[in-house]
Coordinates of C-alpha atoms in Angstrom, one line a residue:
K649 CA 5.6 -61.3 113.6
R650 CA 2.5 -62.6 115.2
M651 CA -0.7 -62.6 113.1
A652 CA -2.1 -59.4 114.6
D653 CA 1.0 -57.3 113.9
M654 CA 0.1 -55.6 110.7
D655 CA 2.0 -52.3 110.4
L656 CA -0.4 -49.4 109.8
T657 CA 0.5 -46.0 108.6
E658 CA -0.7 -42.9 110.4
E659 CA -3.4 -42.4 107.8
E660 CA -4.6 -46.0 108.1
K661 CA -4.8 -45.6 111.9
R662 CA -7.0 -42.5 111.4
I663 CA -9.2 -44.5 109.0
L664 CA -9.5 -47.3 111.6
E665 CA -10.6 -44.7 114.2
G666 CA -13.3 -43.6 111.8
E667 CA -11.9 -40.2 111.0
E668 CA -12.6 -40.7 107.3
G669 CA -16.1 -42.0 107.6
E670 CA -17.8 -45.2 108.5
P671 CA -17.5 -47.0 105.1
K672 CA -13.7 -46.7 105.2
R673 CA -13.6 -47.7 108.8
I674 CA -15.6 -50.9 108.1
S675 CA -13.5 -51.6 105.0
I676 CA -10.2 -51.4 106.8
R677 CA -11.4 -53.4 109.8
I678 CA -12.5 -56.3 107.5
L679 CA -9.4 -56.2 105.4
K680 CA -7.1 -55.9 108.4
R681 CA -8.6 -59.0 109.9
I682 CA -8.1 -60.9 106.7
G683 CA -4.5 -59.7 106.5
E684 CA -3.9 -60.8 110.1
I685 CA -5.2 -64.3 109.3
K686 CA -3.1 -64.5 106.2
G687 CA 0.0 -63.2 107.8
A688 CA 0.2 -59.9 105.9
D689 CA 2.7 -57.3 107.2
R690 CA 1.1 -54.2 105.8
F691 CA -1.4 -52.7 103.3
I692 CA -0.4 -51.9 99.7
P693 CA -2.3 -49.5 97.3
I694 CA -4.2 -51.0 94.4
A695 CA -4.6 -49.7 90.9
S696 CA -8.2 -50.9 90.3
A697 CA -10.9 -53.2 91.5
H698 CA -13.5 -55.5 89.9
L699 CA -16.6 -56.5 91.8
V700 CA -18.5 -59.8 91.7
G701 CA -21.3 -59.1 94.2
C702 CA -23.2 -56.9 91.7
S703 CA -25.5 -59.7 90.5
Y704 CA -28.8 -60.0 92.3
Q705 CA -28.3 -63.8 92.0
I706 CA -25.2 -63.4 94.2
A707 CA -26.1 -60.3 96.3
G708 CA -29.8 -60.9 96.9
E709 CA -31.7 -58.8 99.4
A710 CA -28.9 -58.9 101.9
G711 CA -26.6 -57.2 99.3
I712 CA -29.2 -54.5 98.6
E713 CA -29.4 -53.7 102.3
I714 CA -25.6 -53.5 102.6
Y715 CA -25.3 -51.3 99.5
K716 CA -28.1 -49.0 100.7
K717 CA -26.4 -48.5 104.0
L718 CA -23.0 -47.8 102.5
A719 CA -24.5 -45.4 99.9
E720 CA -26.4 -43.5 102.7
Q721 CA -23.1 -43.2 104.6
G722 CA -21.5 -41.6 101.6
A723 CA -19.3 -44.6 100.5
R724 CA -17.2 -43.9 97.4
V725 CA -14.7 -46.1 95.6
S726 CA -11.1 -44.8 95.8
V727 CA -9.9 -46.5 92.6
P728 CA -11.3 -47.3 89.2
T729 CA -13.8 -50.1 89.9
T730 CA -15.9 -52.1 87.4
L731 CA -18.8 -54.6 87.7
D732 CA -19.1 -58.2 86.8
P733 CA -22.2 -59.3 84.8
G734 CA -25.5 -58.7 86.4
S735 CA -28.5 -61.0 86.5
I736 CA -30.4 -59.3 83.6
D737 CA -29.9 -57.8 80.2
F738 CA -30.8 -54.3 81.2
E739 CA -32.3 -53.4 77.8
R740 CA -33.9 -56.8 76.9
W741 CA -34.8 -58.5 80.1
R742 CA -38.4 -58.9 79.0
E743 CA -37.2 -60.8 75.9
F744 CA -35.4 -63.2 78.1
K745 CA -38.6 -63.8 80.2
T746 CA -37.1 -62.3 83.4
P747 CA -39.7 -61.7 86.1
E748 CA -40.3 -57.9 86.4
E749 CA -39.8 -57.9 90.2
Y750 CA -36.5 -59.7 89.7
A751 CA -35.3 -57.1 87.2
E752 CA -36.3 -54.3 89.5
R753 CA -34.1 -55.7 92.3
Q754 CA -31.1 -56.0 89.9
I755 CA -31.6 -52.4 88.7
I756 CA -31.6 -51.2 92.4
I757 CA -28.2 -52.8 92.9
G758 CA -26.8 -51.1 89.8
D759 CA -28.1 -47.7 90.9
L760 CA -26.7 -48.1 94.4
L761 CA -23.2 -49.1 93.1
E762 CA -23.2 -46.3 90.6
K763 CA -23.8 -43.8 93.5
M764 CA -20.6 -45.1 95.0
G765 CA -18.7 -44.3 91.8
V766 CA -18.5 -47.8 90.3
I767 CA -18.2 -48.0 86.5
P768 CA -21.3 -50.0 85.3
L769 CA -19.4 -52.1 82.7
W770 CA -21.3 -55.3 83.6
T771 CA -18.7 -57.7 82.2
C772 CA -16.4 -60.6 83.2
T773 CA -13.8 -59.3 80.7
P774 CA -13.1 -55.7 82.0
Y775 CA -9.5 -56.1 80.8
Y776 CA -10.7 -55.6 77.3
L777 CA -11.7 -52.0 78.0
L778 CA -12.0 -49.3 80.8
N779 CA -10.2 -51.5 83.4
V780 CA -6.9 -52.6 81.7
P781 CA -4.2 -53.4 84.3
L782 CA -0.5 -53.1 83.6
F783 CA 2.2 -55.7 84.4
G784 CA 3.1 -55.7 88.0
Q785 CA 0.2 -53.6 89.2
D786 CA -1.5 -54.7 92.5
L787 CA -5.3 -55.1 92.1
A788 CA -8.4 -56.2 94.1
W789 CA -10.3 -58.3 91.6
S790 CA -12.9 -60.9 92.0
E791 CA -14.5 -63.0 89.1
S792 CA -12.3 -66.1 89.0
S793 CA -11.8 -66.1 85.2
A794 CA -10.6 -62.5 85.2
V795 CA -8.3 -63.1 88.1
V796 CA -6.6 -66.0 86.3
F797 CA -6.3 -63.9 83.1
V798 CA -4.9 -60.7 84.7
N799 CA -2.5 -62.6 86.9
S800 CA -1.3 -65.0 84.2
V801 CA -1.6 -63.2 80.8
I802 CA -1.0 -59.6 81.9
G803 CA 1.2 -60.2 85.0
A804 CA -0.8 -58.0 87.3
R805 CA -1.2 -59.1 90.9
T806 CA -4.4 -60.0 92.7
N807 CA -5.6 -62.7 95.0
R808 CA -9.0 -64.3 94.3
M809 CA -11.3 -61.8 96.1
S810 CA -14.8 -62.6 97.3
A811 CA -18.0 -60.6 97.2
Y812 CA -18.1 -57.5 99.5
V813 CA -14.4 -57.9 100.4
D814 CA -13.7 -56.6 96.9
L815 CA -15.9 -53.6 97.6
C816 CA -14.0 -53.0 100.8
A817 CA -10.8 -52.9 98.9
S818 CA -12.2 -50.5 96.3
I819 CA -13.4 -48.1 99.0
L820 CA -10.2 -48.2 100.9
G821 CA -8.0 -48.3 97.8
K822 CA -5.7 -50.9 99.4
V823 CA -5.3 -54.6 100.2
P824 CA -3.3 -56.5 102.7
R825 CA 0.0 -57.7 101.3
F826 CA 0.0 -61.5 101.1
G827 CA -0.4 -64.3 98.6
L828 CA 0.0 -63.4 94.9
H829 CA 1.0 -59.9 95.7
L830 CA 4.3 -61.3 96.8
P831 CA 6.8 -62.2 94.0
E832 CA 8.0 -65.4 95.9
E833 CA 4.4 -66.6 96.0
R834 CA 4.0 -66.5 92.2
R835 CA 6.6 -69.0 91.2
G836 CA 5.5 -72.2 89.5
E837 CA 5.2 -75.4 91.5
I838 CA 4.1 -78.2 89.1
L839 CA 5.1 -78.7 85.5
V840 CA 2.5 -79.8 82.9
E841 CA 4.1 -80.9 79.7
L842 CA 2.1 -81.4 76.5
D843 CA 3.1 -84.3 74.2
R844 CA 4.6 -83.3 70.9
E845 CA 1.7 -84.6 68.9
L846 CA -0.8 -82.6 71.0
S847 CA 1.4 -79.5 70.9
D848 CA 1.5 -79.7 67.1
L849 CA -2.3 -79.7 66.7
F850 CA -3.3 -77.3 69.5
S851 CA -6.2 -75.1 68.4
D852 CA -9.1 -73.0 69.7
V853 CA -11.1 -75.9 71.2
H854 CA -8.1 -77.3 73.1
F855 CA -7.7 -74.2 75.3
P856 CA -10.9 -74.6 77.4
V857 CA -10.3 -78.3 77.6
L858 CA -6.8 -77.9 78.9
G859 CA -8.0 -75.3 81.3
Y860 CA -10.7 -77.6 82.5
L861 CA -8.0 -80.3 83.1
I862 CA -5.5 -77.9 84.7
G863 CA -8.1 -76.8 87.3
Q864 CA -8.6 -80.4 88.3
I865 CA -5.0 -81.5 88.5
A866 CA -3.3 -78.4 89.9
E867 CA -5.2 -78.4 93.2
D868 CA -3.7 -75.5 95.2
K869 CA -0.4 -75.4 93.3
I870 CA 0.7 -73.0 90.5
P871 CA 1.0 -74.8 87.2
V872 CA 3.6 -74.2 84.6
I873 CA 2.5 -75.4 81.1
A874 CA 5.0 -76.2 78.4
G875 CA 4.2 -77.1 74.8
I876 CA 1.8 -74.4 73.7
K877 CA 3.4 -72.7 70.7
K878 CA 1.2 -69.7 70.3
A879 CA -2.0 -68.3 71.8
N880 CA -4.2 -65.2 71.3
F881 CA -6.2 -63.2 73.8
D882 CA -9.5 -65.1 73.2
Q883 CA -7.8 -68.5 73.5
L884 CA -6.1 -67.5 76.8
K885 CA -9.4 -66.1 78.1
A886 CA -11.2 -69.4 77.4
F887 CA -8.3 -71.3 79.1
S888 CA -8.4 -69.0 82.2
A889 CA -12.2 -69.3 82.6
A890 CA -12.1 -73.1 82.5
A891 CA -9.1 -73.4 84.9
A892 CA -10.8 -71.1 87.4
S893 CA -14.1 -73.0 87.2
T894 CA -12.9 -76.6 87.9
G895 CA -10.4 -75.6 90.6
S896 CA -8.9 -72.9 92.8
A897 CA -6.5 -71.6 90.2
A898 CA -5.6 -67.9 90.3
L899 CA -2.3 -68.0 88.3
C900 CA -1.0 -70.2 85.5
H901 CA 2.3 -69.8 83.7
I902 CA 2.5 -70.8 80.0
V903 CA 6.1 -71.1 78.9
G904 CA 6.9 -68.6 76.1
I905 CA 3.5 -67.1 76.2
T906 CA 2.8 -65.4 79.6
P907 CA 5.1 -62.6 80.8
E908 CA 6.5 -64.3 83.9
A909 CA 7.4 -67.5 82.0
P910 CA 9.8 -66.6 79.2
S911 CA 11.4 -69.9 80.1
S912 CA 10.5 -72.9 82.3
E913 CA 13.4 -72.0 84.6
R914 CA 12.2 -68.5 85.1
A915 CA 8.7 -69.6 85.8
F916 CA 10.0 -71.9 88.6
S917 CA 12.5 -69.2 89.8
G918 CA 15.3 -71.7 89.4
R919 CA 13.6 -74.4 91.6
D920 CA 12.6 -77.9 90.5
P921 CA 8.9 -78.6 90.1
V922 CA 7.3 -80.6 92.9
K923 CA 5.4 -82.7 90.4
R924 CA 5.6 -83.4 86.6
I925 CA 2.5 -84.3 84.6
R926 CA 2.4 -85.3 80.9
V927 CA -0.7 -84.5 78.9
G928 CA -1.4 -86.1 75.5
I929 CA -4.2 -86.5 73.0
N930 CA -5.8 -89.3 75.0
E931 CA -5.9 -87.3 78.2
M932 CA -7.5 -84.4 76.3
R933 CA -10.0 -86.6 74.5
K934 CA -11.1 -88.1 77.9
M935 CA -11.4 -84.7 79.4
M936 CA -13.4 -83.3 76.5
E937 CA -15.8 -86.3 76.8
S938 CA -16.2 -85.7 80.5
M939 CA -17.2 -82.0 79.9
S940 CA -20.5 -83.2 78.3
T941 CA -23.4 -84.6 80.3
Y942 CA -25.2 -86.1 77.3
D943 CA -24.2 -87.8 74.1
G944 CA -25.8 -85.5 71.6
G945 CA -29.0 -85.2 69.8
E946 CA -31.7 -82.7 70.7
V947 CA -30.8 -79.0 71.3
D948 CA -32.8 -76.3 73.1
V949 CA -30.3 -73.5 73.5
V950 CA -26.8 -72.8 72.3
G951 CA -24.9 -70.5 74.6
I952 CA -21.6 -68.9 73.5
G953 CA -19.6 -65.9 74.6
C954 CA -18.4 -67.0 78.0
P955 CA -16.4 -65.2 79.1
H956 CA -18.0 -62.3 77.3
A957 CA -17.3 -62.3 73.6
S958 CA -14.8 -60.0 72.0
I959 CA -15.4 -58.1 68.8
D960 CA -13.4 -60.7 66.9
Q961 CA -15.4 -63.5 68.2
I962 CA -18.6 -61.8 67.2
R963 CA -17.2 -61.3 63.8
R964 CA -16.6 -65.0 63.5
Y965 CA -20.1 -65.9 64.7
A966 CA -21.5 -63.5 62.0
E967 CA -19.4 -65.2 59.3
L968 CA -20.6 -68.6 60.4
L969 CA -24.3 -67.5 60.3
R970 CA -24.3 -65.3 57.2
G971 CA -27.1 -66.3 54.9
R972 CA -28.3 -69.0 57.2
K973 CA -31.2 -69.6 59.6
I974 CA -31.3 -70.9 63.1
K975 CA -34.0 -73.6 63.6
E976 CA -37.2 -72.1 65.1
S977 CA -37.2 -74.5 68.1
V978 CA -33.6 -73.5 69.1
E979 CA -32.3 -70.4 70.9
L980 CA -28.8 -69.0 70.1
W981 CA -27.6 -66.6 72.8
I982 CA -24.4 -64.7 72.5
C983 CA -23.1 -63.1 75.7
T984 CA -21.0 -59.9 75.6
N985 CA -20.8 -56.4 77.2
E986 CA -22.5 -53.3 76.1
M987 CA -19.5 -51.5 74.6
V988 CA -18.5 -54.5 72.4
E989 CA -22.2 -55.0 71.4
K990 CA -22.5 -51.4 70.2
M991 CA -19.3 -51.6 68.2
A992 CA -20.4 -55.0 66.7
R993 CA -23.8 -53.5 65.8
R994 CA -22.0 -50.5 64.1
M995 CA -19.9 -53.0 62.1
S996 CA -23.1 -54.8 61.0
Y997 CA -22.0 -58.1 62.6
I998 CA -25.1 -58.2 64.9
D999 CA -27.4 -57.4 61.9
T1000 CA -26.2 -60.7 60.4
I1001 CA -26.6 -62.6 63.6
E1002 CA -30.1 -61.3 64.3
R1003 CA -31.2 -62.0 60.7
A1004 CA -30.2 -65.6 61.3
G1005 CA -32.3 -65.6 64.5
G1006 CA -29.5 -65.2 67.1
K1007 CA -29.9 -63.1 70.2
M1008 CA -27.4 -60.9 72.0
M1009 CA -27.4 -61.3 75.7
V1010 CA -25.7 -58.1 77.0
G1011 CA -24.2 -57.4 80.4
T1012 CA -25.2 -60.8 81.8
C1013 CA -24.9 -64.5 80.9
L1014 CA -26.8 -67.8 81.1
N1015 CA -25.2 -68.6 84.5
D1016 CA -26.6 -65.4 86.1
C1017 CA -30.2 -65.1 84.7
P1018 CA -33.4 -66.7 86.0
L1019 CA -34.2 -69.1 83.1
S1020 CA -36.8 -71.4 84.6
K1021 CA -39.6 -70.1 82.3
W1022 CA -37.7 -71.4 79.3
N1023 CA -37.8 -75.1 80.4
F1024 CA -34.5 -75.8 78.6
Q1025 CA -33.3 -79.4 78.7
Y1026 CA -30.3 -79.5 76.4
L1027 CA -27.6 -76.8 76.1
V1028 CA -24.7 -76.8 73.7
T1029 CA -21.6 -74.5 74.3
D1030 CA -18.0 -73.9 73.4
S1031 CA -17.3 -72.6 76.9
G1032 CA -15.5 -74.6 79.5
K1033 CA -17.0 -72.4 82.2
F1034 CA -20.6 -72.9 80.9
A1035 CA -19.9 -76.7 80.6
Y1036 CA -19.0 -76.8 84.2
Y1037 CA -21.7 -74.6 85.7
T1038 CA -24.8 -74.8 83.5
P1039 CA -25.9 -78.3 84.6
T1040 CA -26.5 -76.7 88.0
T1041 CA -27.2 -73.0 87.3
V1042 CA -29.5 -73.5 84.3
G1043 CA -30.5 -77.1 85.1
T1044 CA -29.8 -78.5 81.6
K1045 CA -27.8 -81.3 80.2
C1046 CA -24.8 -79.8 78.5
Y1047 CA -22.8 -80.7 75.4
F1048 CA -19.3 -79.1 74.9
T1049 CA -17.9 -78.8 71.4
T1050 CA -16.2 -76.4 69.0
T1051 CA -17.6 -72.9 68.1
K1052 CA -18.4 -74.1 64.6
A1053 CA -20.3 -77.1 65.8
C1054 CA -22.2 -74.9 68.2
I1055 CA -23.4 -72.8 65.3
E1056 CA -24.3 -75.9 63.2
A1057 CA -26.3 -77.3 66.2
A1058 CA -28.3 -74.0 66.3
I1059 CA -29.1 -74.3 62.6
K1060 CA -29.8 -78.0 62.5
G1061 CA -31.5 -78.3 65.9
R1062 CA -29.4 -81.2 67.0
I1063 CA -25.8 -82.0 67.9
E1064 CA -24.0 -85.0 66.6
G1065 CA -21.6 -86.8 68.9
E1066 CA -18.0 -86.3 67.9

């Protein structure tokens, strides 16, 4: 078929003619054009969507105008649709020195999207709650870390959507069928094998480091990783975020861990890898060193909870902080979503954190907020994604380390090189 030959149902033809309103007509026109460029044969229904253009930092004034127009035209999402983090903590934006006029613009975006029926979850981890995909379901998700997670760990199917295109898909309730929606496009292409010594000691801190490395070496290929013996949700979340940050990854197979890779042979669909890469302790050590932009010493702010912290992570932070005090000159910010924050507060974890001097940053994160008034110079994190982005988004030097070392840095006011 030629690029323009997407097959449309009678219903889709009516939508294209505007019989179901202008928002759907605009949405199908945009998605149809993308499908034609990508060689899609038809549209397929989606189970849910997740939007990234909800942050004022991303959407700006142009986004507000777009959302106003769509809302005035009666736009409504057709499938369950959640929101990525916004640019403010909606309850505590003053505490984070957010300019009032900036907060007002973010609130307008939230109100407009809610009028369209979007669920205001404000998180990069919607798969924890309220938007939990099933294996094999087709989705329209943006937020690169969530895309890698749901494709890889859950086995749902979505391409990396972009701002506004994701909203078009949620309004239409469909996407063009191409890319990772096709089973044949999901098979592994390169094999990444961990050395036995590395495999035996693999722990929390290694997941974001390996993800950081995978994003760089995979290029546009789907990696299959062999040698990880076990992994939990939070570890795979950290891996996914780092892999998505340093490259174009949307899907990674981990042999014996992720559902489409019960074996290396299955992950490759019986084909041979086009490339084999060995990763050992030396490669991981060099990668971890490269994730920091200074050698240690002074600390202004410690940022953890990227992607948004789970209830179990917050429990761990509380245990590390119990009976201790963060140095007065240091900020400790923990990012999470509103529902996890409420449960953690009910379980007294946040009481412990706040008594120590830590702050919860809810519905947003350091990458999305205007922080110039803080004049931060040195940031410490356990997040591969923060390590990659904060030198430009926050404008600080960054030191990547373990979660425990992050807490110690907040208490001592300095980080020691490891």
